[in-house]
GROMACS .gro file of C-alpha atoms in nm:
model
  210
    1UNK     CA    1   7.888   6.114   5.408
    2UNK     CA    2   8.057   5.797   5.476
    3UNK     CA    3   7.737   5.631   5.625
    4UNK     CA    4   7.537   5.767   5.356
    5UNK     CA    5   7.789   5.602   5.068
    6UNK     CA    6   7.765   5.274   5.298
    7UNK     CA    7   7.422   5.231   5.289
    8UNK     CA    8   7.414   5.286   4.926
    9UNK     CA    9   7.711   4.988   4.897
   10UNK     CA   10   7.471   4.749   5.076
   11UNK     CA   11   7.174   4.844   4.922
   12UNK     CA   12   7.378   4.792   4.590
   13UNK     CA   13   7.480   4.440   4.702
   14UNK     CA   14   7.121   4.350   4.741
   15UNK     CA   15   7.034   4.471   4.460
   16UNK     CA   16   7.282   4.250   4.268
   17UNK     CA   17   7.156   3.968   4.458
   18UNK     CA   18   6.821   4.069   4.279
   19UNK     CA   19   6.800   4.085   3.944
   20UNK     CA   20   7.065   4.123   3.662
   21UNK     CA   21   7.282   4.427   3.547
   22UNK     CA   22   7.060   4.658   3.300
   23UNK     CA   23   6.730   4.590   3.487
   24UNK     CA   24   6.490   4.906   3.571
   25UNK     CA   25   6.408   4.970   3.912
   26UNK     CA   26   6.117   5.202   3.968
   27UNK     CA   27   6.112   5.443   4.282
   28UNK     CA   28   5.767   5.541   4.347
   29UNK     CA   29   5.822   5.748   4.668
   30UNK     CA   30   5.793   6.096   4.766
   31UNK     CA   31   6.127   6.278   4.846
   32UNK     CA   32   6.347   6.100   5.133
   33UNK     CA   33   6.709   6.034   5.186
   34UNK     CA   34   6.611   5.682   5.131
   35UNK     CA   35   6.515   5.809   4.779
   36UNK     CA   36   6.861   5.951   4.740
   37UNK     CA   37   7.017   5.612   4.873
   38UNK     CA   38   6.848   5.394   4.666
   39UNK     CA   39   6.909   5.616   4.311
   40UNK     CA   40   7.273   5.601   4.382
   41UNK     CA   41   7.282   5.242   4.477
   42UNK     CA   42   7.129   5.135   4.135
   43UNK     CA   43   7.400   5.315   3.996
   44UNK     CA   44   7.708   5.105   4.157
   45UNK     CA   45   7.495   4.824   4.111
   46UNK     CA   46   7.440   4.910   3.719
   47UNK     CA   47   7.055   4.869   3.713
   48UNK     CA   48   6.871   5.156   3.548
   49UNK     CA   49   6.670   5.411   3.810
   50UNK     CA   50   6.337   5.500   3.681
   51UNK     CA   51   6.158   5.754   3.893
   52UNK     CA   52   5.782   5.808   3.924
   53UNK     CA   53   5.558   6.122   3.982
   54UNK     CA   54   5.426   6.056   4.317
   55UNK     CA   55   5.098   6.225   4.173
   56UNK     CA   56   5.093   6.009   3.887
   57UNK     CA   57   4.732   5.853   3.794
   58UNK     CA   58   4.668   5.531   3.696
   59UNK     CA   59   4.632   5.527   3.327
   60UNK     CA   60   4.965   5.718   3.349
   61UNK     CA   61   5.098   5.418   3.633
   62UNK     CA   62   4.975   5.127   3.434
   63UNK     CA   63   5.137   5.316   3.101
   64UNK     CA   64   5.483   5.333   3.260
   65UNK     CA   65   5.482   5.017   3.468
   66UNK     CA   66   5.431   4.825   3.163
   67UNK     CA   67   5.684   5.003   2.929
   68UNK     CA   68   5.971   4.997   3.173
   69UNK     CA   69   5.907   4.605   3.300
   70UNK     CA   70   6.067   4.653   3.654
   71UNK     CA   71   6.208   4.377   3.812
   72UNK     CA   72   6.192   4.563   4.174
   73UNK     CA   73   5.993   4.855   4.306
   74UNK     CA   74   6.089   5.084   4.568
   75UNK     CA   75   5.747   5.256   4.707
   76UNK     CA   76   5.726   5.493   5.051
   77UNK     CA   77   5.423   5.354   5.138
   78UNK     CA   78   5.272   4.995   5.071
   79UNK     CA   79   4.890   5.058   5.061
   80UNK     CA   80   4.656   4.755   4.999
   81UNK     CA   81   4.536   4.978   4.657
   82UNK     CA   82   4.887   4.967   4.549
   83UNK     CA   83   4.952   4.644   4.604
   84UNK     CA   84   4.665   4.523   4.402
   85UNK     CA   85   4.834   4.713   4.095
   86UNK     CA   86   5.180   4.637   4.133
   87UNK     CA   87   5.036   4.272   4.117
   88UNK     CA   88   4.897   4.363   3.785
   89UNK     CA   89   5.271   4.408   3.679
   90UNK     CA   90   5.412   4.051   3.549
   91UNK     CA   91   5.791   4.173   3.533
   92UNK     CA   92   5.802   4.246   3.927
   93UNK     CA   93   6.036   4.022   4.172
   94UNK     CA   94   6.026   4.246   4.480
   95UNK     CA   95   5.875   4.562   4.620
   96UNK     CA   96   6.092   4.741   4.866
   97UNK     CA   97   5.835   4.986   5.076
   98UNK     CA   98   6.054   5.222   5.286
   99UNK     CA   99   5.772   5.366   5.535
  100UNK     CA  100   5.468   5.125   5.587
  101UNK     CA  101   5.257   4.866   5.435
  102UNK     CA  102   4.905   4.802   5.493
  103UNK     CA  103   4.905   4.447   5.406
  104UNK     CA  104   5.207   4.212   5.359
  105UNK     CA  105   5.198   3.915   5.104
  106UNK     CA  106   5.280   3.566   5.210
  107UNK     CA  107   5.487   3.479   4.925
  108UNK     CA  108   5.818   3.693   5.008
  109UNK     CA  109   5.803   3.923   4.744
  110UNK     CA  110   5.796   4.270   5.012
  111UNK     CA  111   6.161   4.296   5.137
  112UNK     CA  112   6.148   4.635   5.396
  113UNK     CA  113   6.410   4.870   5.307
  114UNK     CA  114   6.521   4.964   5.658
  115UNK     CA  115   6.591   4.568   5.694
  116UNK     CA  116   6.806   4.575   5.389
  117UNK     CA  117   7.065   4.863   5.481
  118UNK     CA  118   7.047   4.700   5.853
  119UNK     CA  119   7.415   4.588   5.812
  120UNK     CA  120   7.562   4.886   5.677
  121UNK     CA  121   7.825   5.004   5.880
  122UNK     CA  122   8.056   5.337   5.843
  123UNK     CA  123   8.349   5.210   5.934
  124UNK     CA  124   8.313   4.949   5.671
  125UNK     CA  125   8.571   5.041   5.434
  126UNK     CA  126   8.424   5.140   5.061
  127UNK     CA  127   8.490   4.956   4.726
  128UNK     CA  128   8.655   5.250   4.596
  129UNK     CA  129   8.713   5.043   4.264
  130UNK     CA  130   8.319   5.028   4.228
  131UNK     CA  131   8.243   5.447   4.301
  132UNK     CA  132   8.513   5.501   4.015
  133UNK     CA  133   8.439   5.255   3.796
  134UNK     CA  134   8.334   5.392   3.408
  135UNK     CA  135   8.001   5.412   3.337
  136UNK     CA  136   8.040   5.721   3.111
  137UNK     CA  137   7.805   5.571   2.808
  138UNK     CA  138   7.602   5.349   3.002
  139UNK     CA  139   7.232   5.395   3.091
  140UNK     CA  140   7.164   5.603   3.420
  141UNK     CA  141   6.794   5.636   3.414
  142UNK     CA  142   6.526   5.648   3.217
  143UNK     CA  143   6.291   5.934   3.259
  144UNK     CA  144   5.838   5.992   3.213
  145UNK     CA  145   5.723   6.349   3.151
  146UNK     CA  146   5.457   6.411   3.383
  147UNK     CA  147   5.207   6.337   3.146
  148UNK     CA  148   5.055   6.674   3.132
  149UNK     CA  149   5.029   6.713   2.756
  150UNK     CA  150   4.929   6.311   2.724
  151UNK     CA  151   5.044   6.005   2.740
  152UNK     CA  152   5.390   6.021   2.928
  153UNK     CA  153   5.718   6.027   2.719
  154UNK     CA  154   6.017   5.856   2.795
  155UNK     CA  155   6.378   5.944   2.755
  156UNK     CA  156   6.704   5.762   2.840
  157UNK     CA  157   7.017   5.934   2.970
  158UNK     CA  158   7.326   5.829   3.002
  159UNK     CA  159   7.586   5.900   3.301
  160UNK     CA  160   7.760   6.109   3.098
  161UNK     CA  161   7.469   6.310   3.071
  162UNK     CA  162   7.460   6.408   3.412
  163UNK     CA  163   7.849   6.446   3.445
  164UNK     CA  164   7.865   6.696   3.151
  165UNK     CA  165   7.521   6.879   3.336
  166UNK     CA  166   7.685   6.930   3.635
  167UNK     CA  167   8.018   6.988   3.527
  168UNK     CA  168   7.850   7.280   3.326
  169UNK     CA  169   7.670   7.402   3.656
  170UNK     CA  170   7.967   7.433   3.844
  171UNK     CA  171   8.112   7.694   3.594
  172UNK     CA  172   7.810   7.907   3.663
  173UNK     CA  173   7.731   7.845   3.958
  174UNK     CA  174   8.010   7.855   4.292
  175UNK     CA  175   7.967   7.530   4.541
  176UNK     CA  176   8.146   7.437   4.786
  177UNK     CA  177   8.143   7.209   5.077
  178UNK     CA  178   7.985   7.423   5.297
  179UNK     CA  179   7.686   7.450   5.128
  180UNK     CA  180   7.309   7.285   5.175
  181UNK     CA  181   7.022   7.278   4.993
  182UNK     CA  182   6.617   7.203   5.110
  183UNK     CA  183   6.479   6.950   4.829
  184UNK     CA  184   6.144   7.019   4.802
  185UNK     CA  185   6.070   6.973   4.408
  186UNK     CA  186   6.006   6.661   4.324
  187UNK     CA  187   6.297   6.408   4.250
  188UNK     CA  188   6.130   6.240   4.020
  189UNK     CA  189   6.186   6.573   3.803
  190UNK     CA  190   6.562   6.635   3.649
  191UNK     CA  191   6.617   6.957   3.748
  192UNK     CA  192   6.590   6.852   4.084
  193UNK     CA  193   6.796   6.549   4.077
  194UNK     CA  194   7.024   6.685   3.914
  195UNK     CA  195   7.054   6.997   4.098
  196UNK     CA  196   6.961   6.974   4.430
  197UNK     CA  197   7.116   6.573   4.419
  198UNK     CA  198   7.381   6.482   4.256
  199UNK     CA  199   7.522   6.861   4.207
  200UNK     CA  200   7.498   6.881   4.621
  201UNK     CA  201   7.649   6.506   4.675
  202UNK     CA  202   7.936   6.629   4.443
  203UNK     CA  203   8.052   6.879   4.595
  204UNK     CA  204   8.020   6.764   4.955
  205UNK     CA  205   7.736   6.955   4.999
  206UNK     CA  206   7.410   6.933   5.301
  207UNK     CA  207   7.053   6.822   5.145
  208UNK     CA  208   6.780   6.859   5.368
  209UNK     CA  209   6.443   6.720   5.262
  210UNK     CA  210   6.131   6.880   5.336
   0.00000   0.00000   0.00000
């Protein structure tokens, strides 16, 4: 847990070495610890998360690329296809890819992800000032249905949101510490996130991700 909660501190100090507080950062990846590390790290870093169906197509992409204006992208996999779109995308500094990438542009705008947590350390004691801090009524993340029915629809929630979710979980549901959970909905979802995330990192819980 403490190496977890480290990586998301550095991760969070790059990411306010970034951008500026209140920007959206999109993660476009399938479902990874790295996933988890890099939603919480927004948080402490106050940028809003904005996750994206990994199925997504591209009139849905291009849709909610351009209506959230991301300053950085996180991405599992950098192919040379979705580098030609994210290009398309004016408002983008930096894509993070986690996994691979096919091609790599000469112009320093790919920063790997496993090079950016490469100094986190357990031991490294936590800015317990910054996990507390309140964010109650601030934005958390802003959300795309799956664009089933149409063009996707976007909501905002709040932290607060999630707090009073979870809080309301835990009266119906018993979790302890000594419990795990195998994330295989997406995250990009709520109920997932929400449950099988943040409920689970709560409570001192396992995730395992298939």
């Amino acid at each position: 847990a403490i190496d977890f909660a480290n990586r998301c501190e550095t991760m969070a100090k790059w990411l306010g070495g970034a951008g500026q507080v209140g920007d959206s950062v999109i993660i476009w990846a399938t479902n990874c610890w790295q996933w988890a590390v890099m939603d919480i790290a927004c948080q402490l870093s106050d940028r809003i998360s904005v996750p994206i169906y990994p199925t997504a197509g591209q009139d849905q992409l291009t849709y909610m690329f351009n209506d959230t204006k991301p300053t950085i992208v996180c991405i599992d996999h950098l192919t040379v296809e979705r580098l030609e779109f994210l290009r398309t995308i004016d408002s983008i500094q930096t894509i993070v890819p986690i996994f691979s990438v096919e091609k790599r542009p000469g112009d320093g705008s790919v920063s790997d992800y496993d090079d950016i947590i490469a100094n986190s350390n357990p031991t490294n004691p936590l800015n317990q000032e910054n996990w507390t801090k309140h964010r109650l009524d601030q934005p958390l993340t802003k959300l795309y249905t799956s664009g089933t029915t149409g063009t996707p629809k976007a909501v905002q929630l709040t932290h607060n949101n999630i707090v009073e979710n979870f809080n309301g979980i835990k009266d119906v549901i018993p979790l302890g510490s000594t419990d795990s959970t195998l994330s295989f909905l997406p995250l990009s979802h709520i109920f997932e996130r929400t449950v099988g995330l943040f409920c689970i990192l709560g409570i001192g819980g396992s995730i395992y991700y298939a």
